[in-house]
Tab-separated table of C-alpha atoms and ligand atoms in Angstrom:
chain	number	residue	atom	x	y	z
A	572	MET	CA	0.370	-11.746	9.459
A	573	GLY	CA	1.895	-8.227	9.171
A	574	LEU	CA	0.129	-5.022	8.614
A	575	LEU	CA	1.496	-1.973	6.813
A	576	GLY	CA	-0.780	1.062	7.572
A	577	CYS	CA	-2.887	1.401	10.696
A	578	GLY	CA	-5.645	3.711	9.509
A	579	ALA	CA	-9.243	3.090	8.872
A	580	ILE	CA	-8.926	-0.221	6.880
A	581	GLY	CA	-5.770	-1.493	8.657
A	582	SER	CA	-7.395	-1.016	12.100
A	583	GLU	CA	-10.615	-2.759	11.180
A	584	ILE	CA	-8.635	-5.705	9.706
A	585	ALA	CA	-6.604	-5.863	12.942
A	586	PHE	CA	-9.774	-5.911	15.072
A	587	ALA	CA	-11.199	-8.805	12.873
A	588	ILE	CA	-8.041	-10.830	13.400
A	589	ASP	CA	-7.965	-9.911	17.161
A	590	SER	CA	-11.576	-11.084	17.683
A	591	GLY	CA	-10.872	-14.329	15.853
A	592	LYS	CA	-13.165	-13.529	12.813
A	593	ILE	CA	-10.088	-14.232	10.732
A	594	SER	CA	-8.175	-17.277	11.814
A	595	ALA	CA	-4.750	-15.714	11.804
A	596	LYS	CA	-2.284	-13.995	14.147
A	597	LEU	CA	-1.345	-10.432	13.649
A	598	THR	CA	2.275	-10.332	14.948
A	599	HIS	CA	3.912	-7.341	13.320
A	600	ILE	CA	2.728	-3.877	12.257
A	601	TYR	CA	4.227	-0.679	10.939
A	602	ASP	CA	2.884	2.760	10.221
A	603	PHE	CA	5.065	5.854	9.641
A	604	SER	CA	2.761	7.637	12.069
A	605	LYS	CA	3.834	6.126	15.401
A	606	ASP	CA	0.759	7.688	16.905
A	607	ASN	CA	-1.506	5.582	14.605
A	608	SER	CA	0.252	2.375	15.306
A	609	LYS	CA	0.208	3.027	19.084
A	610	LYS	CA	-3.482	3.928	19.039
A	611	LEU	CA	-4.175	0.562	17.207
A	612	VAL	CA	-1.982	-1.553	19.619
A	613	ASP	CA	-3.613	-0.004	22.641
A	614	LYS	CA	-7.017	-1.310	21.352
A	615	LEU	CA	-5.906	-4.816	20.655
A	616	GLN	CA	-5.997	-7.766	23.094
A	617	HIS	CA	-3.284	-9.647	21.337
A	618	LYS	CA	-0.526	-6.959	21.005
A	619	PRO	CA	1.601	-7.237	17.823
A	620	VAL	CA	5.237	-5.870	17.733
A	621	VAL	CA	5.443	-2.408	16.229
A	622	THR	CA	8.448	-2.453	13.967
A	623	GLU	CA	10.833	0.496	13.733
A	624	ASN	CA	10.741	0.728	10.028
A	625	VAL	CA	9.119	-0.889	6.995
A	626	GLY	CA	12.201	-3.004	6.250
A	627	LEU	CA	11.879	-4.731	9.613
A	628	LEU	CA	8.136	-5.375	8.931
A	629	ALA	CA	9.133	-6.944	5.548
A	630	ALA	CA	11.699	-9.162	7.205
A	631	SER	CA	9.453	-10.250	10.057
A	632	PRO	CA	8.529	-13.903	10.392
A	633	VAL	CA	4.986	-13.715	8.835
A	634	ASP	CA	3.399	-15.283	5.774
A	635	LEU	CA	1.525	-12.404	4.480
A	636	ILE	CA	1.628	-8.624	4.888
A	637	ILE	CA	-1.432	-6.448	4.363
A	638	GLU	CA	-0.848	-3.152	2.675
A	639	ALA	CA	-3.430	-0.702	3.839
A	640	ALA	CA	-1.289	2.501	3.662
A	641	SER	CA	-1.003	4.468	0.329
A	642	GLN	CA	0.034	4.161	-3.283
A	643	ASP	CA	3.522	5.393	-2.217
A	644	ALA	CA	3.772	2.355	0.086
A	645	VAL	CA	2.905	0.051	-2.832
A	646	ARG	CA	5.623	1.732	-4.993
A	647	ASP	CA	8.323	1.841	-2.327
A	648	ASP	CA	7.725	-1.265	-0.211
A	649	VAL	CA	5.894	-4.114	-1.987
A	650	LEU	CA	8.884	-5.434	-3.877
A	651	SER	CA	10.980	-5.683	-0.640
A	652	ILE	CA	8.088	-7.616	0.957
A	653	LEU	CA	8.107	-10.104	-1.942
A	654	GLN	CA	11.877	-10.286	-1.844
A	655	ASN	CA	11.529	-11.260	1.904
A	656	ARG	CA	9.297	-14.112	0.651
A	657	LYS	CA	5.990	-12.839	1.939
A	658	ASP	CA	2.627	-12.747	0.087
A	659	VAL	CA	1.008	-9.345	-0.029
A	660	MET	CA	-2.567	-8.167	0.019
A	661	ILE	CA	-2.735	-4.676	-1.641
A	662	MET	CA	-5.488	-2.184	-0.859
A	663	SER	CA	-3.950	0.842	-2.662
A	664	VAL	CA	-4.560	-0.735	-5.956
A	665	GLY	CA	-4.368	2.528	-7.906
A	666	ALA	CA	-0.606	2.264	-7.785
A	667	LEU	CA	-0.728	-0.793	-10.025
A	668	LEU	CA	-2.049	1.259	-12.942
A	669	ASP	CA	1.464	2.628	-13.166
A	670	GLU	CA	2.883	0.060	-15.660
A	671	SER	CA	6.381	0.131	-14.221
A	672	ILE	CA	5.012	-0.574	-10.701
A	673	PHE	CA	2.724	-3.293	-12.003
A	674	ASP	CA	5.690	-4.932	-13.841
A	675	ILE	CA	7.963	-4.744	-10.843
A	676	VAL	CA	5.304	-6.280	-8.570
A	677	MET	CA	4.548	-9.112	-11.098
A	678	ASP	CA	8.252	-9.843	-11.660
A	679	GLY	CA	8.589	-9.969	-7.890
A	680	CYS	CA	5.846	-12.533	-7.601
A	681	ARG	CA	7.470	-14.682	-10.343
A	682	ASP	CA	10.983	-14.359	-9.073
A	683	PHE	CA	10.187	-15.160	-5.385
A	684	ASN	CA	7.199	-17.462	-6.085
A	685	LYS	CA	4.853	-15.209	-4.006
A	686	ARG	CA	1.331	-13.984	-4.491
A	687	VAL	CA	-0.438	-10.667	-4.541
A	688	TYR	CA	-4.128	-10.542	-3.490
A	689	LEU	CA	-6.347	-7.676	-4.593
A	690	PRO	CA	-9.653	-7.818	-2.698
A	691	SER	CA	-12.899	-6.547	-4.470
A	692	GLY	CA	-12.716	-3.299	-2.452
A	693	ALA	CA	-15.689	-0.991	-2.540
A	694	ILE	CA	-17.482	-2.623	-5.472
A	695	ILE	CA	-19.138	-5.902	-6.353
A	696	GLY	CA	-19.227	-7.713	-9.605
A	697	LEU	CA	-15.543	-8.168	-10.330
A	698	ASP	CA	-16.179	-11.925	-10.731
A	699	GLY	CA	-18.551	-11.035	-13.605
A	700	ILE	CA	-16.109	-8.529	-15.216
A	701	ARG	CA	-13.377	-11.098	-15.136
A	702	ALA	CA	-15.572	-13.804	-16.553
A	703	VAL	CA	-16.535	-11.624	-19.578
A	704	GLN	CA	-13.123	-10.019	-19.987
A	705	ASP	CA	-12.545	-11.229	-23.471
A	706	GLU	CA	-15.942	-10.141	-24.692
A	707	LEU	CA	-16.081	-6.667	-23.104
A	708	ASP	CA	-16.370	-3.589	-25.357
A	709	LEU	CA	-17.262	-1.004	-22.859
A	710	VAL	CA	-16.799	-0.514	-19.057
A	711	THR	CA	-17.819	2.701	-17.276
A	712	LEU	CA	-17.659	3.623	-13.621
A	713	VAL	CA	-19.760	6.451	-12.403
A	714	THR	CA	-18.720	7.449	-8.877
A	715	THR	CA	-20.762	9.809	-6.755
A	716	LYS	CA	-19.270	11.183	-3.503
A	717	ASN	CA	-19.790	14.083	-1.174
A	718	PRO	CA	-17.181	16.814	-1.996
A	719	LYS	CA	-15.870	16.266	1.556
A	720	ALA	CA	-14.881	12.815	0.626
A	721	LEU	CA	-13.055	14.083	-2.478
A	722	LYS	CA	-11.217	16.981	-0.718
A	723	GLY	CA	-7.426	16.803	-0.844
A	724	ALA	CA	-7.360	15.056	-4.234
A	725	LYS	CA	-4.545	16.164	-6.585
A	726	PHE	CA	-7.293	17.050	-9.055
A	727	PHE	CA	-8.153	20.211	-7.151
A	728	GLU	CA	-4.572	21.567	-7.288
A	729	THR	CA	-5.019	22.382	-10.967
A	730	SER	CA	-8.777	22.601	-11.232
A	731	THR	CA	-10.829	25.881	-10.882
A	732	ILE	CA	-13.329	23.845	-8.833
A	733	ASP	CA	-13.170	24.435	-5.044
A	734	PRO	CA	-14.662	21.376	-3.255
A	735	ASP	CA	-15.775	23.619	-0.398
A	736	LYS	CA	-17.906	25.725	-2.744
A	737	ILE	CA	-19.862	22.996	-4.512
A	738	THR	CA	-23.453	23.601	-3.713
A	739	ALA	CA	-25.161	21.302	-6.196
A	740	SER	CA	-24.426	17.962	-7.820
A	741	ILE	CA	-21.826	18.281	-10.590
A	742	VAL	CA	-19.729	16.105	-12.855
A	743	ILE	CA	-16.167	17.124	-11.973
A	744	TYR	CA	-14.191	14.587	-13.923
A	745	GLU	CA	-14.699	12.469	-17.036
A	746	GLY	CA	-11.821	10.469	-18.479
A	747	SER	CA	-9.811	7.240	-18.408
A	748	ALA	CA	-9.214	5.193	-15.275
A	749	GLN	CA	-5.550	5.592	-15.913
A	750	GLU	CA	-5.745	9.372	-15.408
A	751	ALA	CA	-8.485	9.161	-12.698
A	752	VAL	CA	-6.315	7.147	-10.302
A	753	LYS	CA	-3.526	9.832	-10.556
A	754	LEU	CA	-5.942	12.715	-9.923
A	755	PHE	CA	-7.873	11.007	-7.170
A	756	PRO	CA	-5.350	8.600	-5.755
A	757	ALA	CA	-7.219	7.967	-2.387
A	758	ASN	CA	-10.753	7.947	-3.917
A	759	ILE	CA	-10.931	5.733	-6.930
A	760	ASN	CA	-9.058	2.418	-6.236
A	761	VAL	CA	-12.252	0.717	-7.636
A	762	ALA	CA	-11.401	2.186	-11.038
A	763	ALA	CA	-8.058	0.462	-10.817
A	764	LEU	CA	-9.649	-2.861	-9.820
A	765	LEU	CA	-12.216	-2.654	-12.735
A	766	SER	CA	-9.347	-1.938	-15.170
A	767	LEU	CA	-7.203	-4.812	-14.027
A	768	ALA	CA	-10.117	-7.166	-14.043
A	769	GLY	CA	-11.519	-6.031	-17.426
A	770	ILE	CA	-10.168	-4.072	-20.505
A	771	GLY	CA	-7.364	-2.040	-19.048
A	772	SER	CA	-7.070	1.480	-17.657
A	773	GLU	CA	-7.064	3.363	-20.969
A	774	LYS	CA	-10.341	1.844	-22.161
A	775	THR	CA	-12.104	1.866	-18.728
A	776	ARG	CA	-14.152	5.124	-18.477
A	777	VAL	CA	-14.597	7.034	-15.285
A	778	LYS	CA	-17.084	9.817	-14.393
A	779	ILE	CA	-16.932	11.397	-10.935
A	780	ILE	CA	-19.813	13.394	-9.553
A	781	ALA	CA	-19.476	15.641	-6.547
A	782	ASP	CA	-22.817	15.865	-4.782
A	783	PRO	CA	-23.134	17.852	-1.510
A	784	GLY	CA	-26.359	15.949	-0.830
A	785	ALA	CA	-24.678	12.528	-0.942
A	786	SER	CA	-24.186	10.730	2.427
A	787	LYS	CA	-23.008	7.519	0.762
A	788	ASN	CA	-20.114	6.715	-1.626
A	789	ILE	CA	-21.957	5.518	-4.751
A	790	HIS	CA	-20.421	3.345	-7.539
A	791	GLU	CA	-22.275	2.436	-10.688
A	792	ILE	CA	-20.735	0.158	-13.173
A	793	TYR	CA	-21.924	-0.297	-16.708
A	794	ALA	CA	-20.417	-3.137	-18.731
A	795	GLU	CA	-21.349	-4.145	-22.317
A	796	GLY	CA	-20.047	-6.439	-25.020
A	797	LYS	CA	-20.612	-9.628	-27.028
A	798	PHE	CA	-21.832	-11.379	-23.777
A	799	GLY	CA	-24.678	-8.890	-23.240
A	800	LYS	CA	-24.558	-6.213	-20.652
A	801	PHE	CA	-24.929	-5.632	-16.976
A	802	SER	CA	-25.118	-2.732	-14.514
A	803	ILE	CA	-24.363	-2.580	-10.922
A	804	LYS	CA	-24.956	0.046	-8.281
A	805	VAL	CA	-23.365	0.022	-4.839
A	806	GLU	CA	-24.359	2.519	-2.189
A	807	ASN	CA	-21.626	2.410	0.430
A	808	VAL	CA	-21.533	3.782	3.904
A	809	PRO	CA	-18.304	5.701	4.419
A	810	SER	CA	-15.973	4.429	7.001
A	811	PRO	CA	-16.477	6.601	10.307
A	812	SER	CA	-12.675	7.280	10.585
A	813	ASN	CA	-12.036	8.079	6.876
A	814	PRO	CA	-14.877	9.399	4.809
A	815	LYS	CA	-12.892	8.620	1.579
A	816	THR	CA	-13.009	4.894	2.375
A	817	SER	CA	-16.123	2.779	2.164
A	818	ARG	CA	-17.014	0.311	4.724
A	819	LEU	CA	-17.498	-2.347	2.026
A	820	ALA	CA	-13.800	-2.050	1.126
A	821	THR	CA	-12.863	-3.160	4.689
A	822	LEU	CA	-15.425	-5.881	4.769
A	823	ALA	CA	-14.282	-7.232	1.352
A	824	ALA	CA	-10.659	-7.269	2.602
A	825	ILE	CA	-11.733	-9.252	5.661
A	826	GLU	CA	-13.618	-11.707	3.537
A	827	CYS	CA	-10.608	-12.138	1.283
A	828	LEU	CA	-8.327	-12.782	4.222
A	829	LYS	CA	-10.767	-15.405	5.557
A	830	LYS	CA	-10.516	-17.232	2.231
A	831	ILE	CA	-6.711	-17.000	2.182
A	832	CYS	CA	-6.659	-18.354	5.810
A	833	GLY	CA	-8.475	-21.448	4.700
A	834	ALA	CA	-12.174	-20.864	5.424
A	835	PRO	CA	-13.678	-24.284	4.462
A	836	LEU	CA	-16.505	-22.841	2.242
A	837	ASN	CA	-15.564	-20.660	-0.705
A	838	ILE	CA	-18.413	-19.161	-2.581
A	839	GLY	CA	-18.211	-17.335	-5.929
A	840	THR	CA	-15.361	-17.229	-8.534
B	1814	NAD	N1	-9.196	-1.221	-2.738
B	1814	NAD	C1	-10.173	-0.391	-2.408
B	1814	NAD	O1	-11.268	-0.573	-2.844
B	1814	NAD	C2	-9.886	0.682	-1.423
B	1814	NAD	C3	-10.942	1.321	-0.809
B	1814	NAD	C4	-10.642	2.270	0.124
B	1814	NAD	C5	-9.386	2.739	0.379
B	1814	NAD	N2	-8.389	2.107	-0.325
B	1814	NAD	C6	-6.922	2.433	-0.123
B	1814	NAD	O2	-6.413	1.730	0.967
B	1814	NAD	C7	-5.381	2.581	1.630
B	1814	NAD	C8	-5.762	2.693	3.114
B	1814	NAD	O3	-7.019	3.321	3.244
B	1814	NAD	P1	-7.479	3.775	4.690
B	1814	NAD	O4	-8.832	4.399	4.589
B	1814	NAD	O5	-7.210	2.862	5.763
B	1814	NAD	O6	-6.450	5.136	4.833
B	1814	NAD	P2	-6.107	5.929	6.175
B	1814	NAD	O7	-5.590	7.252	5.682
B	1814	NAD	O8	-7.201	5.819	7.145
B	1814	NAD	O9	-4.870	5.034	6.718
B	1814	NAD	C9	-3.599	4.923	6.066
B	1814	NAD	C10	-2.558	4.683	7.133
B	1814	NAD	O10	-1.291	4.351	6.460
B	1814	NAD	C11	-0.264	5.154	6.990
B	1814	NAD	N3	0.611	5.288	5.858
B	1814	NAD	C12	0.425	5.946	4.666
B	1814	NAD	N4	1.464	5.815	3.810
B	1814	NAD	C13	2.337	5.088	4.467
B	1814	NAD	C14	3.629	4.630	4.161
B	1814	NAD	N5	4.201	4.745	2.976
B	1814	NAD	N6	4.330	3.828	5.120
B	1814	NAD	C15	3.784	3.574	6.240
B	1814	NAD	N7	2.600	4.011	6.704
B	1814	NAD	C16	1.880	4.684	5.796
B	1814	NAD	C17	-0.924	6.450	7.386
B	1814	NAD	O11	-0.096	7.058	8.440
B	1814	NAD	C18	-2.277	5.937	7.996
B	1814	NAD	O12	-2.160	5.611	9.363
B	1814	NAD	C19	-5.386	3.886	0.918
B	1814	NAD	O13	-4.384	3.970	-0.071
B	1814	NAD	C20	-6.740	3.881	0.167
B	1814	NAD	O14	-6.727	4.731	-0.980
B	1814	NAD	C21	-8.538	1.119	-1.242
């Protein structure tokens, strides 16, 4: 396996492979921060090769490359990985709400007969959303995070709200998933997953609450349609090395990799 991005998620996945939790070998990694890739390699028992650039990672002799880097990495690198005949697991799912990127990635899968895996990330219930896809009228995601976990988002560049000055819980954004992933690219991948599994990014509604009292990343999903309705609430512990990322996102990726690597028991859709 190859790894693109050695931050919070990439490192935890690498540890899961290194410890044998996932039955695979991590042989090649790349991060544009040499520091981050070095820090990771130093902690691994089975040392992968650190490639000089992403092209060499894409061309390395692996079956699958895990993208755990950024939306830019999906836009710039996923097609080349598919062209090099590798499957890809994408974590920065928000990038796929850009229709041109989505089409390029899907065409790449078809042209080179390769697959893209999108793990469930920081939410649960995507199996249900997919099952009722044709009967859905309404999907709403309400995300509550500490302002610290939202800091640095593009949204604040044009907003009058200063994340450092939020003293009580407030709704800072309400709109479509399409717009939310652009304004909060590192925070709201779950909105992208919900859109892709359900009724699309224009119709999927998103509300973001900044709550200085929140110690967890909370996602509530409300879905309604001909099938009936359901609601789901997940209260996620943030990753210690990146408060924007929930621990569940990493665990879901590890579970997805176990399945890809042929775990004998597969539960759920
Ligand atoms: N699917 C989900 O539910 C979900 C949940 C949380 C995070 N994410 C996304 O997964 C990605 C990784 O998250 P993280 O918490 O590990 O982030 P992180 O910031 O801790 O780590 C990202 C690493 O990738 C590297 N990087 C960034 N862009 C790169 C590029 N173009 N080429 C090479 N290296 C690059 C950075 O140097 C960093 O080491 C982010 O895009 C994040 O938004 C998805």
